[in-house]
Coordinates of C-alpha atoms and ligand atoms in Angstrom, one line a residue:
M1 CA -24.6 3.1 38.8
A2 CA -26.5 4.2 41.6
E3 CA -23.9 5.8 43.3
A4 CA -22.4 7.5 40.2
E5 CA -22.7 11.4 40.2
K6 CA -21.9 14.0 38.0
S7 CA -18.8 16.3 39.4
W8 CA -20.6 19.6 38.9
E9 CA -24.1 18.6 40.4
K10 CA -23.6 20.6 43.4
R11 CA -23.1 24.0 40.8
L12 CA -26.1 24.0 38.8
A13 CA -29.6 24.2 39.6
G14 CA -31.7 21.2 38.6
K15 CA -31.2 19.0 35.7
P16 CA -30.4 19.8 32.0
D17 CA -32.9 19.9 29.7
E18 CA -33.1 16.8 27.4
L19 CA -32.2 19.2 24.4
T20 CA -28.8 20.2 26.3
V21 CA -28.0 16.4 27.4
D22 CA -28.3 15.9 23.4
F23 CA -26.3 18.6 22.2
V24 CA -23.5 18.6 24.3
E25 CA -22.8 14.7 24.3
S26 CA -19.8 13.4 22.8
L27 CA -20.0 10.1 24.2
S28 CA -21.5 8.4 21.4
I29 CA -18.4 9.8 19.0
D30 CA -15.4 9.8 21.6
K31 CA -16.0 6.7 23.1
R32 CA -13.8 5.0 20.7
L33 CA -11.2 6.6 22.8
F34 CA -11.8 4.5 25.8
K35 CA -8.5 2.8 25.9
Y36 CA -6.6 5.7 25.6
D37 CA -8.5 7.3 28.4
I38 CA -8.0 4.6 30.4
V39 CA -4.2 4.4 30.0
G40 CA -3.8 8.1 30.5
S41 CA -5.7 7.5 33.9
I42 CA -3.6 4.9 35.0
A43 CA -0.4 6.9 34.4
H44 CA -2.1 10.0 36.2
A45 CA -3.1 8.1 39.0
Q46 CA 0.3 6.3 39.2
M47 CA 1.7 9.5 39.2
L48 CA -0.6 11.0 41.8
A49 CA 0.5 8.0 44.3
E50 CA 4.3 8.7 43.5
Q51 CA 3.9 12.0 44.6
K52 CA 1.8 11.1 47.7
L53 CA -1.4 12.8 46.3
I54 CA -3.3 9.5 46.8
T55 CA -2.0 6.4 49.0
K56 CA -0.7 3.2 47.3
D57 CA -3.7 1.5 48.1
E58 CA -6.1 4.0 46.2
F59 CA -3.8 3.9 43.3
K60 CA -4.4 -0.1 43.5
Q61 CA -8.1 0.2 43.6
I62 CA -8.4 3.1 40.6
K63 CA -6.2 1.0 38.5
D64 CA -7.8 -2.4 39.1
G65 CA -11.3 -0.5 38.5
L66 CA -9.9 1.0 35.6
I67 CA -9.2 -2.2 34.0
E68 CA -12.2 -3.8 34.6
I69 CA -14.0 -0.8 33.2
S70 CA -11.7 -1.4 29.8
E71 CA -12.6 -5.0 29.7
E72 CA -16.4 -4.2 30.3
I73 CA -16.0 -1.7 27.5
A74 CA -14.2 -3.8 25.2
Q75 CA -16.7 -6.8 25.8
G76 CA -19.7 -4.8 25.0
R77 CA -20.8 -5.0 28.8
F78 CA -20.5 -1.4 29.5
H79 CA -23.8 0.8 29.5
F80 CA -23.1 3.9 28.2
E81 CA -25.1 6.7 29.6
K82 CA -25.2 10.0 27.6
Q83 CA -26.2 12.2 30.8
Y84 CA -22.2 11.7 31.3
E85 CA -21.3 13.6 28.4
D86 CA -18.2 11.9 27.2
I87 CA -15.8 9.3 27.5
H88 CA -13.7 10.8 30.6
M89 CA -17.2 11.4 32.6
A90 CA -18.5 7.9 31.8
I91 CA -15.3 6.3 32.8
E92 CA -14.9 8.3 35.9
A93 CA -18.9 7.7 37.4
A94 CA -18.0 3.8 36.8
L95 CA -14.7 4.2 38.6
V96 CA -16.6 5.9 41.3
A97 CA -19.3 3.6 41.4
K98 CA -16.7 0.7 41.5
T99 CA -14.3 2.1 44.3
G100 CA -15.7 5.2 46.0
Q101 CA -13.8 7.6 47.5
A102 CA -10.6 6.5 45.8
G103 CA -12.3 6.9 42.5
R104 CA -13.1 10.4 43.4
K105 CA -9.4 11.0 43.8
L106 CA -8.6 10.2 40.2
H107 CA -9.3 13.5 38.7
T108 CA -6.8 15.2 41.1
G109 CA -4.8 17.8 39.5
R110 CA -6.4 17.1 36.1
S111 CA -9.2 18.4 33.7
R112 CA -11.0 17.1 31.1
N113 CA -9.2 19.6 29.0
D114 CA -5.8 18.3 29.3
Q115 CA -7.3 14.4 29.7
V116 CA -8.9 14.9 26.2
A117 CA -6.0 16.5 24.4
T118 CA -3.7 13.5 25.9
D119 CA -6.1 11.0 24.6
I120 CA -6.1 12.5 21.3
R121 CA -2.5 12.2 20.8
L122 CA -2.3 8.6 22.0
W123 CA -5.0 7.9 19.7
M124 CA -3.3 9.6 16.5
R125 CA 0.1 7.9 17.6
D126 CA -1.4 4.7 17.1
R127 CA -3.6 5.8 13.8
I128 CA -0.5 6.9 12.4
E129 CA 1.2 3.6 12.5
I130 CA -1.7 1.9 11.1
L131 CA -1.8 4.6 8.1
Q132 CA 1.9 4.1 7.7
A133 CA 1.7 0.2 7.4
K134 CA -1.2 0.4 5.0
I135 CA 0.6 2.8 3.0
T136 CA 3.6 0.5 3.1
L137 CA 1.5 -2.6 2.1
L138 CA 0.3 -0.2 -0.9
Q139 CA 3.9 0.5 -2.1
K140 CA 5.1 -3.0 -1.9
A141 CA 1.7 -3.9 -4.0
L142 CA 3.2 -1.2 -6.6
V143 CA 6.4 -2.1 -6.5
K144 CA 5.3 -5.9 -7.1
S145 CA 3.4 -4.9 -10.2
A146 CA 6.0 -2.5 -11.6
G147 CA 8.5 -5.7 -11.5
R148 CA 6.6 -7.2 -14.3
Y149 CA 6.6 -4.4 -16.7
T150 CA 10.0 -3.0 -16.7
E151 CA 10.5 -3.5 -20.6
D152 CA 6.8 -2.8 -21.5
I153 CA 6.2 0.9 -23.0
M154 CA 3.0 2.7 -22.6
P155 CA 2.3 6.1 -23.7
G156 CA 3.6 8.9 -20.9
Y157 CA 0.8 11.4 -21.0
T158 CA 0.9 15.4 -20.3
H159 CA -2.4 17.5 -20.6
L160 CA -4.0 13.6 -20.9
Q161 CA -2.2 13.9 -24.8
R162 CA 0.2 11.4 -25.7
A163 CA 3.9 13.1 -24.9
Q164 CA 6.7 10.5 -24.7
P165 CA 7.3 6.7 -24.4
I166 CA 7.9 5.3 -20.9
V167 CA 7.9 1.9 -19.5
I168 CA 4.8 0.6 -17.6
A169 CA 7.0 0.5 -14.5
S170 CA 8.0 3.8 -14.4
Y171 CA 4.3 5.0 -14.4
I172 CA 3.5 2.4 -11.6
L173 CA 6.4 3.5 -9.4
S174 CA 5.3 7.4 -9.9
F175 CA 2.7 6.2 -7.3
T176 CA 5.4 4.7 -5.1
E177 CA 7.1 8.2 -4.6
Q178 CA 3.9 10.2 -3.8
F179 CA 2.8 7.7 -1.0
E180 CA 6.4 7.7 0.2
R181 CA 5.9 11.4 0.9
D182 CA 2.6 10.6 2.7
F183 CA 4.7 8.4 5.0
T184 CA 7.0 10.9 5.7
R185 CA 4.4 13.6 6.2
L186 CA 2.8 11.2 8.8
N187 CA 6.4 11.0 10.6
N188 CA 6.7 14.7 11.0
C189 CA 3.1 14.8 12.2
C190 CA 3.8 11.9 14.6
R191 CA 7.2 13.8 15.8
L192 CA 5.1 17.0 16.6
Q193 CA 2.1 15.8 18.1
N194 CA 3.7 13.3 20.5
I195 CA 4.3 15.8 23.4
S196 CA 2.2 15.4 26.8
P197 CA -0.3 17.9 27.4
L198 CA -1.2 16.3 30.7
G199 CA -0.6 18.5 33.8
S200 CA -1.6 21.5 32.1
G201 CA -5.3 21.2 33.8
A202 CA -8.2 23.3 32.8
V203 CA -5.8 26.1 31.4
A204 CA -3.3 27.3 34.1
G205 CA -1.6 24.2 35.3
S206 CA -1.9 23.0 39.0
T207 CA -0.9 24.2 42.2
L208 CA -0.4 20.2 43.3
P209 CA 3.3 19.0 43.1
L210 CA 2.4 16.8 39.8
D211 CA 5.4 15.1 37.9
R212 CA 4.5 15.9 34.3
K213 CA 7.5 14.1 33.2
S214 CA 6.7 11.0 34.8
T215 CA 3.2 10.7 33.1
A216 CA 5.0 11.8 30.0
R217 CA 7.5 8.9 30.4
Q218 CA 4.8 6.3 31.3
L219 CA 2.4 7.1 28.1
G220 CA 5.5 7.0 25.9
F221 CA 5.5 10.8 25.0
S222 CA 9.0 12.3 23.8
D223 CA 8.5 15.4 25.9
I224 CA 5.8 17.5 27.5
S225 CA 4.4 21.0 26.4
Y226 CA 5.7 24.1 28.0
N227 CA 2.7 26.3 28.0
S228 CA -0.6 25.1 29.8
I229 CA -2.8 27.7 28.0
D230 CA -1.4 26.6 24.3
A231 CA -1.7 22.5 25.5
V232 CA -5.4 22.5 26.3
S233 CA -6.5 24.7 23.2
D234 CA -4.0 23.2 20.6
R235 CA -5.4 21.0 17.9
D236 CA -3.3 22.2 14.9
F237 CA -1.7 18.7 15.0
C238 CA -5.3 17.7 14.3
A239 CA -5.7 19.4 11.4
E240 CA -2.0 18.5 10.3
F241 CA -3.0 14.9 10.7
I242 CA -6.1 15.5 8.5
F243 CA -4.3 17.2 6.0
D244 CA -1.7 14.4 5.7
C245 CA -4.8 12.0 5.2
A246 CA -6.1 14.6 2.6
M247 CA -3.1 14.3 0.6
I248 CA -3.1 10.6 0.8
A249 CA -6.9 10.7 -0.5
T250 CA -5.6 12.9 -3.4
H251 CA -2.8 10.4 -4.2
L252 CA -5.3 7.7 -3.9
S253 CA -8.1 9.5 -6.0
R254 CA -5.5 10.4 -8.7
L255 CA -4.4 6.6 -9.3
A256 CA -8.2 5.6 -9.0
E257 CA -9.0 8.0 -11.7
D258 CA -6.0 6.5 -13.9
W259 CA -7.4 3.1 -13.3
I260 CA -10.9 4.2 -14.3
I261 CA -9.8 5.8 -17.5
Y262 CA -7.1 3.1 -18.1
S263 CA -9.9 0.1 -17.8
S264 CA -12.3 1.7 -20.3
N265 CA -12.4 0.3 -23.5
E266 CA -11.3 3.5 -25.2
F267 CA -7.9 2.9 -23.3
G268 CA -7.9 -0.9 -22.8
F269 CA -4.4 -0.5 -20.8
V270 CA -5.4 -2.1 -17.7
R271 CA -7.8 -4.9 -16.6
I272 CA -9.0 -5.6 -12.8
D273 CA -10.1 -8.8 -11.4
D274 CA -14.0 -9.2 -11.3
A275 CA -14.0 -9.2 -7.6
Y276 CA -12.9 -5.7 -7.6
C277 CA -15.9 -4.8 -10.4
T278 CA -19.4 -4.1 -10.0
S279 CA -22.2 -4.3 -12.9
S280 CA -25.3 -2.5 -13.9
S281 CA -28.9 -3.2 -12.6
M282 CA -30.0 -2.7 -16.0
M283 CA -27.0 -3.1 -18.5
P284 CA -26.2 -6.7 -18.4
Q285 CA -22.8 -6.3 -20.1
K286 CA -21.4 -3.8 -17.7
R287 CA -18.5 -4.2 -15.8
N288 CA -17.5 -1.0 -13.6
L289 CA -15.0 0.1 -11.4
D290 CA -17.1 1.5 -8.9
V291 CA -14.8 0.4 -6.2
A292 CA -12.1 3.1 -7.8
E293 CA -15.0 5.8 -8.2
L294 CA -15.9 5.5 -4.6
I295 CA -12.3 5.8 -3.5
R296 CA -12.3 8.9 -5.7
G297 CA -15.5 10.2 -4.3
K298 CA -14.6 9.6 -0.5
T299 CA -11.7 11.8 -0.9
G300 CA -14.7 14.4 -0.9
R301 CA -15.1 13.4 2.6
V302 CA -11.9 13.6 3.7
Y303 CA -11.3 17.2 2.4
G304 CA -14.5 18.4 3.9
T305 CA -12.9 17.3 7.4
L306 CA -9.9 19.3 6.5
I307 CA -12.0 22.6 5.9
A308 CA -14.1 21.5 9.0
M309 CA -11.3 21.2 11.6
L310 CA -9.7 24.5 10.3
T311 CA -12.6 26.3 10.4
I312 CA -13.1 25.1 14.2
L313 CA -10.2 26.4 15.2
K314 CA -10.1 29.8 13.4
A315 CA -11.9 32.3 15.7
Q316 CA -11.6 30.5 19.1
P317 CA -10.5 32.7 21.8
S318 CA -7.5 31.5 24.0
G319 CA -8.0 28.8 26.2
Y320 CA -10.0 25.6 25.8
N321 CA -13.6 26.0 24.4
R322 CA -16.2 23.4 23.9
D323 CA -15.8 24.2 20.0
L324 CA -12.8 21.7 20.2
Q325 CA -15.3 18.7 21.0
E326 CA -15.8 19.1 17.3
D327 CA -12.4 18.0 16.4
K328 CA -13.0 14.1 17.2
V329 CA -15.6 13.3 14.8
H330 CA -13.2 15.0 11.9
I331 CA -10.2 13.0 12.7
F332 CA -12.1 9.7 12.9
A333 CA -13.6 10.2 9.6
A334 CA -10.4 11.1 7.9
A335 CA -8.7 8.3 9.6
D336 CA -11.2 5.9 8.8
T337 CA -12.1 6.8 5.5
V338 CA -8.6 6.8 4.4
E339 CA -7.8 3.5 5.6
A340 CA -10.5 1.9 4.3
S341 CA -9.5 3.3 0.4
L342 CA -5.8 2.4 1.4
D343 CA -6.9 -1.1 1.9
M344 CA -9.0 -1.3 -1.4
A345 CA -6.4 0.5 -3.3
C346 CA -4.0 -2.1 -2.4
A347 CA -6.4 -4.9 -3.4
I348 CA -6.9 -3.2 -6.8
I349 CA -3.3 -3.0 -7.8
S350 CA -2.3 -6.7 -6.7
H351 CA -5.3 -7.8 -8.5
S352 CA -4.9 -5.6 -11.7
R353 CA -3.0 -6.7 -15.0
F354 CA -1.8 -4.4 -17.8
D355 CA -2.8 -5.6 -21.0
T356 CA 0.5 -5.0 -22.9
K357 CA -0.7 -6.1 -26.2
S358 CA -3.4 -3.7 -26.5
I359 CA -1.1 -1.1 -25.3
S360 CA 1.6 -1.5 -27.6
A361 CA -0.9 -2.1 -30.5
C362 CA -1.4 1.9 -30.1
L363 CA 1.8 2.9 -29.7
D364 CA 2.3 4.1 -33.1
K365 CA 0.0 6.8 -32.7
G366 CA 0.9 10.5 -31.2
F367 CA 4.4 10.8 -32.4
L368 CA 5.9 9.7 -29.0
D369 CA 9.4 9.7 -30.3
A370 CA 9.3 13.5 -31.6
T371 CA 11.1 14.6 -28.5
A372 CA 13.8 12.3 -28.8
L373 CA 14.2 13.0 -32.6
A374 CA 14.6 16.6 -31.5
E375 CA 17.2 15.7 -29.0
Y376 CA 19.0 13.6 -31.4
L377 CA 19.4 16.8 -33.5
V378 CA 20.6 18.8 -30.7
G379 CA 23.2 16.2 -30.7
R380 CA 24.1 16.8 -34.4
G381 CA 24.7 20.7 -33.3
I382 CA 21.2 22.4 -33.9
A383 CA 19.9 24.5 -31.7
F384 CA 17.2 23.2 -29.4
R385 CA 14.5 25.8 -30.7
Q386 CA 15.2 25.0 -34.0
A387 CA 15.4 21.4 -33.7
H388 CA 11.5 21.9 -32.1
G389 CA 10.7 23.4 -35.5
I390 CA 11.9 21.0 -37.8
V391 CA 10.5 18.0 -35.8
G392 CA 7.3 19.9 -35.7
S393 CA 7.4 20.4 -39.5
L394 CA 8.2 16.7 -40.0
V395 CA 5.3 15.6 -38.0
S396 CA 2.8 17.7 -40.1
E397 CA 4.4 16.2 -43.0
C398 CA 3.6 12.8 -41.7
E399 CA 0.2 13.7 -40.6
K400 CA -0.4 14.8 -44.0
H401 CA 0.7 11.4 -45.5
N402 CA -0.7 9.2 -42.7
K403 CA 3.1 8.0 -41.7
K404 CA 4.9 7.7 -38.5
L405 CA 8.1 9.3 -38.1
R406 CA 10.2 6.4 -38.4
E407 CA 8.3 5.3 -41.9
L408 CA 10.1 8.5 -43.2
T409 CA 13.2 8.0 -45.8
L410 CA 16.5 9.3 -45.1
D411 CA 15.9 11.5 -47.9
E412 CA 12.5 12.9 -46.4
L413 CA 14.0 13.5 -43.3
K414 CA 17.2 15.5 -45.0
Q415 CA 14.8 17.8 -46.9
Q416 CA 14.2 19.3 -43.3
S417 CA 17.6 19.2 -42.0
V418 CA 20.7 17.9 -43.9
V419 CA 22.8 16.9 -40.5
I420 CA 20.3 14.1 -40.1
E421 CA 22.1 10.6 -40.7
V422 CA 21.1 7.0 -40.8
D423 CA 21.5 6.6 -37.2
V424 CA 18.6 8.7 -36.6
Y425 CA 16.8 5.4 -36.8
E426 CA 18.3 4.8 -33.4
S427 CA 16.5 7.5 -32.1
L428 CA 12.8 6.5 -33.7
G429 CA 10.4 4.2 -32.4
V430 CA 8.9 4.1 -28.6
A431 CA 11.2 1.1 -27.4
K432 CA 14.5 2.5 -28.7
V433 CA 13.6 5.8 -27.1
A434 CA 13.0 4.6 -23.8
E435 CA 16.1 2.6 -23.9
K436 CA 18.0 5.7 -24.6
Y437 CA 16.8 7.9 -21.4
I438 CA 19.9 8.5 -19.6
T439 CA 19.1 11.2 -17.0
E440 CA 18.4 10.1 -13.4
G441 CA 14.8 9.1 -12.6
A442 CA 13.9 9.0 -16.1
A443 CA 11.1 6.7 -17.2
G444 CA 13.1 4.1 -19.6
P445 CA 13.7 0.5 -18.3
K446 CA 17.0 0.7 -16.8
Q447 CA 16.0 3.5 -14.4
A448 CA 13.0 1.1 -13.7
K449 CA 14.9 -1.5 -12.8
R450 CA 17.3 0.4 -10.5
Q451 CA 14.1 1.8 -8.9
I452 CA 12.5 -1.2 -8.2
E453 CA 15.9 -2.5 -6.8
Y454 CA 15.7 0.9 -4.4
W455 CA 12.2 0.6 -3.4
T456 CA 12.5 -3.6 -2.8
K457 CA 15.2 -2.7 -0.2
Q458 CA 13.8 0.2 1.3
L459 CA 10.5 -1.3 1.8
G460 CA 12.0 -4.6 3.1
Q461 CA 13.1 -2.8 6.1
R462 CA 9.8 -1.6 7.2
Ligands
LIG501 N1 -15.8 16.3 25.6 C1 -14.8 17.2 25.8 C2 -14.2 17.3 24.5 O1 -14.2 16.5 23.6 C3 -14.1 17.3 26.8 C4 -13.4 18.3 27.6 C5 -14.5 19.1 28.2 N2 -14.0 20.1 28.8 C6 -15.0 21.3 29.5 N3 -14.5 21.9 30.4 N4 -16.0 21.1 29.2 O2 -13.4 18.5 24.1

């Protein structure tokens, strides 16, 4: 690249210190933006030709040169030199080396400030699509798994204490709901960020007759930005993107946590295929859920990127500042980490089975039907607060004599409330209770089946 030059060579005396070169370079990180940089540059050059700022022939040379460079990079033949600081300068230098004068015209009316803001938005649009595809796959795996357990009861927990009976399907579907909101959040993020900053230049726009709508149209942006100062310095979409990733990581982490707890011997609810377990270097009997633990652990990394991104933005003066270069390492890490965790979570869900036998064997513990009994009393005209007290006394009674509520005789029940009749046994026992749930969205078999139908249709369209 003998002819390659750095555009500010004429402004600064001598060569930069090696330390400076290493410190300011972002090429090692942002080279993965190359595709977006190249399509952005081709669109910009085409617009320059349309506006007669360069000739058609110059545009052709630029376009062909950029396509060649793109192939060289994709095939690993491109020589990255950190003295060019970032992917934008590296590509431009290579283009000048290939095309000479035509290449020197590419940056007309453009700054790296609007260029990088454009590249990031193009990158993000793609990554949002990938994230959404992975979320959908996970949701489908959850719905498929839920379909196996629409009649099987498990304890529903609050405070990790047994609360009320639920069907396993409803439990599994609770995650489908969480990931659906993540999907929608990404839609919103995409809508806000899909705006072209190109043509905003360094901070003030340009005195050249650039057609900003042309580049926006070519690059598939839905609109252009309307304030050049904001356009080059705005990275709130990066913080928002990372937040969306962080929320996915949160949901994945909670799922992982449940799977870890539920597959312990103490619970024995879930069994994950060996392919997704690891063992111990010392204890030969061990079957560990390191994969789920890592999903949980990697959440920390994603949260870290969110705090980092917000901190980068917080005290910058108006306009572009080089601090902004630090955005990319964090958006990349957030996307990479969450994508890998989504893949893993999908594999785990697809290769897990609920041990319905061992779950049913323990359903008698914890008085899961107590709330339904209180609601039975409400049906017989008792105020809920009194019903709560009556059932509380019955539960204490049962605990003393080591009995379940449904093992109490009608006489024993009547001692606490005379309104109780023999039909009370219809409201006792976990399966009967779950069958009796009638509210929309409840965790019973009827509702679970309806939800599965809904999700199958909904996700089938994606
Ligand atoms: N590598 C820089 C970044 O990622 C590109 C913009 C640099 N602009 C400048 N005027 N120094 O933000």
